[in-house]
mmCIF file of C-alpha atoms in Angstrom:
data_model
loop_
_atom_site.group_PDB
_atom_site.id
_atom_site.type_symbol
_atom_site.label_atom_id
_atom_site.label_comp_id
_atom_site.label_asym_id
_atom_site.label_seq_id
_atom_site.Cartn_x
_atom_site.Cartn_y
_atom_site.Cartn_z
ATOM 1 C CA MET D 1 -31.153 24.856 -0.663
ATOM 2 C CA SER D 2 -31.475 21.349 0.764
ATOM 3 C CA THR D 3 -29.656 20.368 3.903
ATOM 4 C CA VAL D 4 -27.826 17.076 3.975
ATOM 5 C CA SER D 5 -26.848 15.651 7.319
ATOM 6 C CA ALA D 6 -23.227 14.860 7.957
ATOM 7 C CA PRO D 7 -22.376 11.188 8.362
ATOM 8 C CA GLU D 8 -22.857 9.914 11.902
ATOM 9 C CA VAL D 9 -19.163 9.041 12.154
ATOM 10 C CA ASP D 10 -16.217 10.046 9.956
ATOM 11 C CA ILE D 11 -14.957 6.521 9.270
ATOM 12 C CA ALA D 12 -12.217 7.736 6.924
ATOM 13 C CA MET D 13 -10.812 10.054 9.578
ATOM 14 C CA LEU D 14 -10.956 7.354 12.254
ATOM 15 C CA LEU D 15 -9.232 4.754 10.059
ATOM 16 C CA ASN D 16 -6.640 7.292 8.919
ATOM 17 C CA GLN D 17 -5.849 8.363 12.492
ATOM 18 C CA ALA D 18 -5.711 4.765 13.729
ATOM 19 C CA SER D 19 -3.434 3.758 10.846
ATOM 20 C CA TYR D 20 -1.138 6.734 11.343
ATOM 21 C CA ALA D 21 -0.886 6.329 15.125
ATOM 22 C CA LEU D 22 -0.375 2.559 14.873
ATOM 23 C CA GLY D 23 2.287 3.047 12.190
ATOM 24 C CA VAL D 24 4.199 5.518 14.360
ATOM 25 C CA ARG D 25 4.052 3.260 17.411
ATOM 26 C CA MET D 26 4.929 0.203 15.366
ATOM 27 C CA GLY D 27 7.864 2.003 13.782
ATOM 28 C CA ALA D 28 9.224 2.976 17.187
ATOM 29 C CA ALA D 29 8.758 -0.551 18.561
ATOM 30 C CA LEU D 30 10.391 -2.190 15.529
ATOM 31 C CA ALA D 31 13.328 0.209 15.691
ATOM 32 C CA GLU D 32 14.365 -1.756 18.788
ATOM 33 C CA VAL D 33 14.677 -4.820 16.529
ATOM 34 C CA GLY D 34 16.503 -2.816 13.861
ATOM 35 C CA VAL D 35 13.878 -2.990 11.111
ATOM 36 C CA THR D 36 11.298 -0.623 9.685
ATOM 37 C CA VAL D 37 7.614 -1.483 9.335
ATOM 38 C CA ARG D 38 8.091 -2.131 5.603
ATOM 39 C CA GLU D 39 11.150 -4.294 6.205
ATOM 40 C CA TYR D 40 9.262 -6.292 8.831
ATOM 41 C CA CYS D 41 6.354 -6.849 6.472
ATOM 42 C CA ALA D 42 8.648 -7.923 3.618
ATOM 43 C CA LEU D 43 10.669 -10.255 5.844
ATOM 44 C CA TRP D 44 7.498 -11.747 7.342
ATOM 45 C CA LYS D 45 5.937 -12.523 3.974
ATOM 46 C CA ALA D 46 9.227 -13.768 2.482
ATOM 47 C CA SER D 47 9.787 -16.048 5.478
ATOM 48 C CA GLU D 48 6.475 -17.833 4.868
ATOM 49 C CA ALA D 49 7.168 -19.013 1.299
ATOM 50 C CA ASP D 50 9.575 -18.737 -1.603
ATOM 51 C CA LEU D 51 8.262 -15.680 -3.404
ATOM 52 C CA THR D 52 9.465 -13.766 -6.407
ATOM 53 C CA GLN D 53 9.911 -10.029 -5.933
ATOM 54 C CA ARG D 54 6.600 -9.450 -7.732
ATOM 55 C CA GLU D 55 4.794 -12.006 -5.531
ATOM 56 C CA LEU D 56 6.344 -10.413 -2.442
ATOM 57 C CA ALA D 57 5.098 -7.007 -3.577
ATOM 58 C CA ASP D 58 1.562 -8.414 -3.832
ATOM 59 C CA ALA D 59 1.756 -10.300 -0.520
ATOM 60 C CA ALA D 60 3.130 -7.279 1.341
ATOM 61 C CA TRP D 61 0.798 -4.784 -0.400
ATOM 62 C CA MET D 62 3.713 -2.775 -1.739
ATOM 63 C CA ASP D 63 4.443 -1.468 -5.188
ATOM 64 C CA LYS D 64 7.366 -3.006 -7.086
ATOM 65 C CA SER D 65 9.762 -0.094 -6.585
ATOM 66 C CA THR D 66 9.132 -0.053 -2.822
ATOM 67 C CA VAL D 67 9.856 -3.785 -2.616
ATOM 68 C CA VAL D 68 13.095 -3.340 -4.559
ATOM 69 C CA THR D 69 14.242 -0.516 -2.270
ATOM 70 C CA THR D 70 13.211 -2.483 0.827
ATOM 71 C CA LEU D 71 15.019 -5.608 -0.381
ATOM 72 C CA ASP D 72 18.116 -3.573 -1.182
ATOM 73 C CA ALA D 73 18.232 -2.420 2.454
ATOM 74 C CA LEU D 74 17.541 -5.927 3.810
ATOM 75 C CA THR D 75 20.176 -7.591 1.632
ATOM 76 C CA ALA D 76 22.748 -4.923 2.501
ATOM 77 C CA ARG D 77 22.259 -5.805 6.177
ATOM 78 C CA GLY D 78 22.337 -9.565 5.569
ATOM 79 C CA LEU D 79 18.681 -10.167 6.482
ATOM 80 C CA ALA D 80 17.489 -11.257 3.031
ATOM 81 C CA GLU D 81 18.941 -12.460 -0.238
ATOM 82 C CA ARG D 82 17.884 -12.630 -3.838
ATOM 83 C CA ARG D 83 18.568 -15.886 -5.632
ATOM 84 C CA PRO D 84 17.628 -17.204 -9.072
ATOM 85 C CA ALA D 85 14.298 -19.030 -9.237
ATOM 86 C CA PRO D 86 14.726 -22.768 -9.864
ATOM 87 C CA GLY D 87 12.612 -22.757 -13.046
ATOM 88 C CA ASP D 88 13.768 -19.434 -14.498
ATOM 89 C CA ARG D 89 17.161 -17.960 -13.625
ATOM 90 C CA ARG D 90 16.014 -14.541 -14.890
ATOM 91 C CA VAL D 91 13.468 -14.352 -12.036
ATOM 92 C CA LYS D 92 14.671 -13.667 -8.519
ATOM 93 C CA VAL D 93 13.258 -15.426 -5.459
ATOM 94 C CA VAL D 94 13.564 -13.660 -2.121
ATOM 95 C CA GLY D 95 15.214 -15.676 0.608
ATOM 96 C CA VAL D 96 15.417 -14.835 4.296
ATOM 97 C CA THR D 97 18.750 -15.462 5.975
ATOM 98 C CA ALA D 98 19.181 -16.917 9.467
ATOM 99 C CA ALA D 99 19.673 -13.370 10.772
ATOM 100 C CA GLY D 100 16.491 -12.350 8.929
ATOM 101 C CA HIS D 101 14.495 -15.190 10.504
ATOM 102 C CA ASP D 102 15.792 -14.109 13.914
ATOM 103 C CA ALA D 103 14.753 -10.502 13.204
ATOM 104 C CA VAL D 104 11.271 -11.630 12.116
ATOM 105 C CA ALA D 105 10.814 -13.718 15.268
ATOM 106 C CA ARG D 106 11.878 -10.806 17.492
ATOM 107 C CA ALA D 107 9.676 -8.410 15.505
ATOM 108 C CA HIS D 108 6.660 -10.750 15.813
ATOM 109 C CA ARG D 109 7.022 -10.616 19.610
ATOM 110 C CA VAL D 110 7.363 -6.824 19.627
ATOM 111 C CA VAL D 111 4.348 -6.363 17.356
ATOM 112 C CA GLN D 112 2.194 -8.839 19.315
ATOM 113 C CA ASP D 113 3.099 -7.019 22.552
ATOM 114 C CA LEU D 114 2.055 -3.732 20.930
ATOM 115 C CA TYR D 115 -1.252 -5.201 19.726
ATOM 116 C CA ASP D 116 -1.908 -6.681 23.159
ATOM 117 C CA GLU D 117 -1.220 -3.293 24.743
ATOM 118 C CA LEU D 118 -3.483 -1.456 22.304
ATOM 119 C CA LEU D 119 -6.350 -3.930 22.579
ATOM 120 C CA GLY D 120 -5.728 -4.937 26.190
ATOM 121 C CA ASP D 121 -8.744 -3.098 27.601
ATOM 122 C CA VAL D 122 -11.066 -4.256 24.817
ATOM 123 C CA ARG D 123 -13.330 -7.141 25.810
ATOM 124 C CA ASP D 124 -12.554 -10.418 24.038
ATOM 125 C CA ARG D 125 -15.957 -10.432 22.311
ATOM 126 C CA ASP D 126 -15.494 -6.854 21.055
ATOM 127 C CA ARG D 127 -11.895 -7.567 20.009
ATOM 128 C CA ALA D 128 -13.010 -10.585 17.969
ATOM 129 C CA ALA D 129 -15.821 -8.551 16.360
ATOM 130 C CA PHE D 130 -13.457 -5.657 15.568
ATOM 131 C CA LEU D 131 -10.903 -7.948 13.950
ATOM 132 C CA ARG D 132 -13.610 -9.841 12.027
ATOM 133 C CA VAL D 133 -15.192 -6.659 10.628
ATOM 134 C CA LEU D 134 -11.828 -5.101 9.784
ATOM 135 C CA THR D 135 -10.804 -8.290 7.968
ATOM 136 C CA GLU D 136 -14.120 -8.392 6.078
ATOM 137 C CA LEU D 137 -13.644 -4.779 4.959
ATOM 138 C CA VAL D 138 -10.069 -5.335 3.811
ATOM 139 C CA ASP D 139 -11.010 -8.582 2.053
ATOM 140 C CA GLY D 140 -14.085 -6.956 0.492
ATOM 141 C CA PRO D 141 -14.854 -3.325 -0.322
ATOM 142 C CA LEU D 142 -11.460 -2.044 0.849
ATOM 143 C CA ALA D 143 -9.458 -4.840 -0.828
ATOM 144 C CA ALA D 144 -7.717 -2.824 -3.527
ATOM 145 C CA PRO D 145 -5.721 0.117 -2.243
ATOM 146 C CA PHE D 146 -5.843 2.765 -4.948
ATOM 147 C CA HIS D 147 -2.043 3.129 -5.079
ATOM 148 C CA LEU D 148 -1.703 -0.542 -6.003
ATOM 149 C CA GLU D 149 -4.290 -0.499 -8.779
ATOM 150 C CA GLY D 150 -3.174 -0.298 -12.360
ATOM 151 C CA PRO D 151 -4.930 1.973 -14.877
ATOM 152 C CA ALA D 152 -7.137 -0.884 -16.156
ATOM 153 C CA GLN D 153 -8.309 -1.734 -12.626
ATOM 154 C CA ARG D 154 -9.108 1.948 -11.919
ATOM 155 C CA ARG D 155 -11.111 2.209 -15.174
ATOM 156 C CA LYS D 156 -13.045 -0.978 -14.313
ATOM 157 C CA ARG D 157 -13.759 0.233 -10.733
ATOM 158 C CA THR D 158 -14.771 3.695 -11.953
ATOM 159 C CA ALA D 159 -17.049 2.234 -14.642
ATOM 160 C CA ALA D 160 -18.752 -0.033 -12.088
ATOM 161 C CA ALA D 161 -19.473 2.874 -9.712
#
């Protein structure tokens, strides 16, 4: 029986723990603003450009049903609105209300304070390297979260492996 060494570091466990802990802390911090993490993400992306619900789902890395549920909550509270797209009245564009823009601005401050707290003891050079590598991973080999892939994308990825 051959012996295979364990990986030097369990990257999956570290990323999972970091994501979970950050999500919990972010959720608690954003509760002070009155939005959830998903609502913040949707408002942020919708405040940057006129996006259809489908485009917002892609920009916020959410599936369509999650975006619909999130937008339902945001519109009920007067933070967002759905309006017909100029070129096609059947398509809805997501708009952010004045109250929504205010919530996004407050949430940006809360989230930046949290990031500064979390990375406060990390040297600037190491912080820049961490953010660069994390961005490269998410833009590259970790670009397609499995839950957002359609069956054709999964088949293509599986065939390439």
